[in-house]
mmCIF file of C-alpha atoms in Angstrom:
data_model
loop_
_atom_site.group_PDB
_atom_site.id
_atom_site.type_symbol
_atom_site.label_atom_id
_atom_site.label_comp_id
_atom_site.label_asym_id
_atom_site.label_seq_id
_atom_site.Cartn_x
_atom_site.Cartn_y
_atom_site.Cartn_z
ATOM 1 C CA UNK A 1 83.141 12.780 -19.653
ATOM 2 C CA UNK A 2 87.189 12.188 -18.941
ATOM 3 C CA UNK A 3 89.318 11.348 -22.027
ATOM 4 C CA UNK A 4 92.062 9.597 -22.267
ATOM 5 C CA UNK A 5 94.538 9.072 -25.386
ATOM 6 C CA UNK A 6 95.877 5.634 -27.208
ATOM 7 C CA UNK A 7 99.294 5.810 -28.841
ATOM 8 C CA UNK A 8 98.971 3.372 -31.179
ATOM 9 C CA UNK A 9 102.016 0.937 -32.366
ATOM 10 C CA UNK A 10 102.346 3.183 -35.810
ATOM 11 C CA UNK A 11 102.636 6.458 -33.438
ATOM 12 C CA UNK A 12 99.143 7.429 -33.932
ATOM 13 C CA UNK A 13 97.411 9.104 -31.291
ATOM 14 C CA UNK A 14 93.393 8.561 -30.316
ATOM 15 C CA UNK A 15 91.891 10.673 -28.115
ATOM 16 C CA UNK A 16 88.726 8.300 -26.964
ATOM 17 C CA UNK A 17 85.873 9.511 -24.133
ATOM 18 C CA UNK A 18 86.252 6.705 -20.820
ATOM 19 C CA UNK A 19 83.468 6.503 -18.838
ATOM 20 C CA UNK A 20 84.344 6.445 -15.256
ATOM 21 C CA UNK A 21 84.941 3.073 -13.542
ATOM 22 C CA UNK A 22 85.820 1.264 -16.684
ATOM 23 C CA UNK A 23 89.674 -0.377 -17.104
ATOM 24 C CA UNK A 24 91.854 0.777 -19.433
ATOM 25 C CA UNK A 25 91.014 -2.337 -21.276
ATOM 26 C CA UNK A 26 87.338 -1.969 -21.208
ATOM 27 C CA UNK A 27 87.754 1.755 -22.652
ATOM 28 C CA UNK A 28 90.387 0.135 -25.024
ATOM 29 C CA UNK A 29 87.782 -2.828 -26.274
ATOM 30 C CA UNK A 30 85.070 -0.403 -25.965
ATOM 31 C CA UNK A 31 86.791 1.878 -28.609
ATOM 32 C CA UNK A 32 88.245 -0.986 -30.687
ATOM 33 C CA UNK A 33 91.541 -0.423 -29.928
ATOM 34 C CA UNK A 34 94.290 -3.131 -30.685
ATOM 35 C CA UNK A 35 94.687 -4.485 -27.007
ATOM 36 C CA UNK A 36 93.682 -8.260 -26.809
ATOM 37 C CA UNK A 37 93.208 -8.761 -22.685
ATOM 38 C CA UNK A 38 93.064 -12.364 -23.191
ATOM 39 C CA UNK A 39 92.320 -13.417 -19.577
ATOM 40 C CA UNK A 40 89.590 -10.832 -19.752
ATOM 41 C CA UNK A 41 90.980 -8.628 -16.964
ATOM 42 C CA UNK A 42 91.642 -11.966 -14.608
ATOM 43 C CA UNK A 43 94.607 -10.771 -13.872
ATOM 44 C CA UNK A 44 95.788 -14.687 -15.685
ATOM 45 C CA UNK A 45 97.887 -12.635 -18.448
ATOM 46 C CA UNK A 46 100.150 -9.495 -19.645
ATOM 47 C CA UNK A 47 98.338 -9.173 -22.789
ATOM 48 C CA UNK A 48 96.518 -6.113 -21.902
ATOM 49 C CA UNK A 49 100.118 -4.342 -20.885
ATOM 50 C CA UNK A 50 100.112 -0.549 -21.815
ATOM 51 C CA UNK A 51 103.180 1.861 -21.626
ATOM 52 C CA UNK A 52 101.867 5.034 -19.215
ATOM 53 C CA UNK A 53 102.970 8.185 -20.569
ATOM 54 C CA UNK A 54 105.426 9.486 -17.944
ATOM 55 C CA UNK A 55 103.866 12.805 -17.164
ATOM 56 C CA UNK A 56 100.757 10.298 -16.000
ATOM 57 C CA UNK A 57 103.118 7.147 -14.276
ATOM 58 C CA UNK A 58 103.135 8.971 -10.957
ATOM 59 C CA UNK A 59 99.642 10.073 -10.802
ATOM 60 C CA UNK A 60 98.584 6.056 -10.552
ATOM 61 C CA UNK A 61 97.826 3.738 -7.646
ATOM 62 C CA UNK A 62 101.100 1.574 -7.161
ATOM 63 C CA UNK A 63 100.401 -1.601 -9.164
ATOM 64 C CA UNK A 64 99.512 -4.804 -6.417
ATOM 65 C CA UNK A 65 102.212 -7.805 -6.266
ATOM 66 C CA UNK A 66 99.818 -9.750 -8.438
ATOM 67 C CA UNK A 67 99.898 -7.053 -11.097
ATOM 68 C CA UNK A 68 103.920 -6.813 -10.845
ATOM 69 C CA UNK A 69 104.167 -11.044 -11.303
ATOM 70 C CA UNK A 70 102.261 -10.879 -13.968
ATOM 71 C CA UNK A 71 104.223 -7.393 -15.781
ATOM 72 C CA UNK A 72 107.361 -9.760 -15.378
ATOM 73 C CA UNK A 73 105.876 -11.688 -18.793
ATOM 74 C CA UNK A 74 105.154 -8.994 -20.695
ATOM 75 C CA UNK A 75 106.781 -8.090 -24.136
ATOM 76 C CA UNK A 76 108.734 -4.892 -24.331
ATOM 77 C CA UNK A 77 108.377 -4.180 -20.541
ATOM 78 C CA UNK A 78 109.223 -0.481 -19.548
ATOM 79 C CA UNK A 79 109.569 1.409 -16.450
ATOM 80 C CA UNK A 80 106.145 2.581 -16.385
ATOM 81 C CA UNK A 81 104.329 -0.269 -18.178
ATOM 82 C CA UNK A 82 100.822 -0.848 -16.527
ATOM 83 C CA UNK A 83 98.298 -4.007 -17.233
ATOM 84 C CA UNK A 84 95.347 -1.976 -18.638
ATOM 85 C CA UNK A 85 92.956 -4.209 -16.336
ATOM 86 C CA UNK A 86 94.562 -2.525 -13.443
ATOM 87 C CA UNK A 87 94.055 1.036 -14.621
ATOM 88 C CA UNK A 88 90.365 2.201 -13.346
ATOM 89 C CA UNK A 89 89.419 5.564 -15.089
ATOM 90 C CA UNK A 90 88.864 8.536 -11.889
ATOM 91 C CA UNK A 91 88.231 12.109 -12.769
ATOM 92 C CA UNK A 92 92.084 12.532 -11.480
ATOM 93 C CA UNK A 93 92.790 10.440 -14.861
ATOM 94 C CA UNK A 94 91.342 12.566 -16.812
ATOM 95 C CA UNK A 95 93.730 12.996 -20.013
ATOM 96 C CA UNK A 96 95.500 9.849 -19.536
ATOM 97 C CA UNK A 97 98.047 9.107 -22.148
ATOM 98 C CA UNK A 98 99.192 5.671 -22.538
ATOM 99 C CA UNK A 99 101.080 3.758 -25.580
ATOM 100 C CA UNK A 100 100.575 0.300 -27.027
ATOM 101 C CA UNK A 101 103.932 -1.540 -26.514
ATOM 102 C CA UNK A 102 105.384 -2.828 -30.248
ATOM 103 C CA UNK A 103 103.471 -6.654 -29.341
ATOM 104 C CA UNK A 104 102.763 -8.886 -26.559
ATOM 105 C CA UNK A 105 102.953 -12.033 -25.331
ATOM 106 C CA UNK A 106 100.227 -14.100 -23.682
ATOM 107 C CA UNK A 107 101.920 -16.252 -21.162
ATOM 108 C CA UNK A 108 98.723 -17.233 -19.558
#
C-alpha cells in the first residue's frame, strides 16, 4: 500500500498507509490527523489546505481554477500549498510529504 507522510504543526512527522483513490483529506481524517475539511471536500472551503513538500509540488496535477479561488482564503498560503480534497493518492504519490500550515481559516 503507498504511504504518504504528515508534518504536523509541532514538526512532527507521520508516516500513515493511503489507500489508493482516497484525498489527502480522507487519508488525513482516516488517520486522525488535525485537518478539519469543513465543506467535506465540496470544494466550499480552504480548511483542508496542506503545504506539499517541494521535492513532491511538481509531481501533482496543476490545481483547477476552482481549487486556486478557493487557495486565495487560506491561512499561511505558500507557493506549493494544495487543498487536501484535491490531492487523489496514485501509485506515482507514493511517499508524499506534505505539512500542516500553522492554522486555517474557514471562509466558507
Amino acid at each position: 500500500m503507498p504511504k504518504m507522510t504528515f508534518v504536523e504543526r509541532d514538526g512532527t512527522r507521520r508516516e500513515v498507509d493511503a489507500p489508493l483513490g482516497l484525498s489527502v483529506l480522507e487519508i488525513a481524517h482516516k488517520h486522525g490527523v488535525d485537518i478539519e475539511g469543513a465543506c467535506e471536500g465540496s470544494l466550499a472551503c480552504s480548511t483542508c489546505h496542506v503545504i506539499v513538500d517541494e521535492s513532491w509540488f511538481g509531481k501533482l496535477e496543476s490545481p483547477t481554477e476552482d481549487e486556486e479561488d478557493m487557495l486565495d482564503l487560506a491561512f499561511d498560503l505558500q507557493e506549493t500549498s494544495r487543498l487536501g480534497c484535491q490531492l487523489i493518492m496514485t501509485d506515482k504519490l507514493d511517499g508524499l510529504v506534505v505539512k500542516l500550515p500553522a492554522g486555517s481559516r474557514n471562509a466558507g
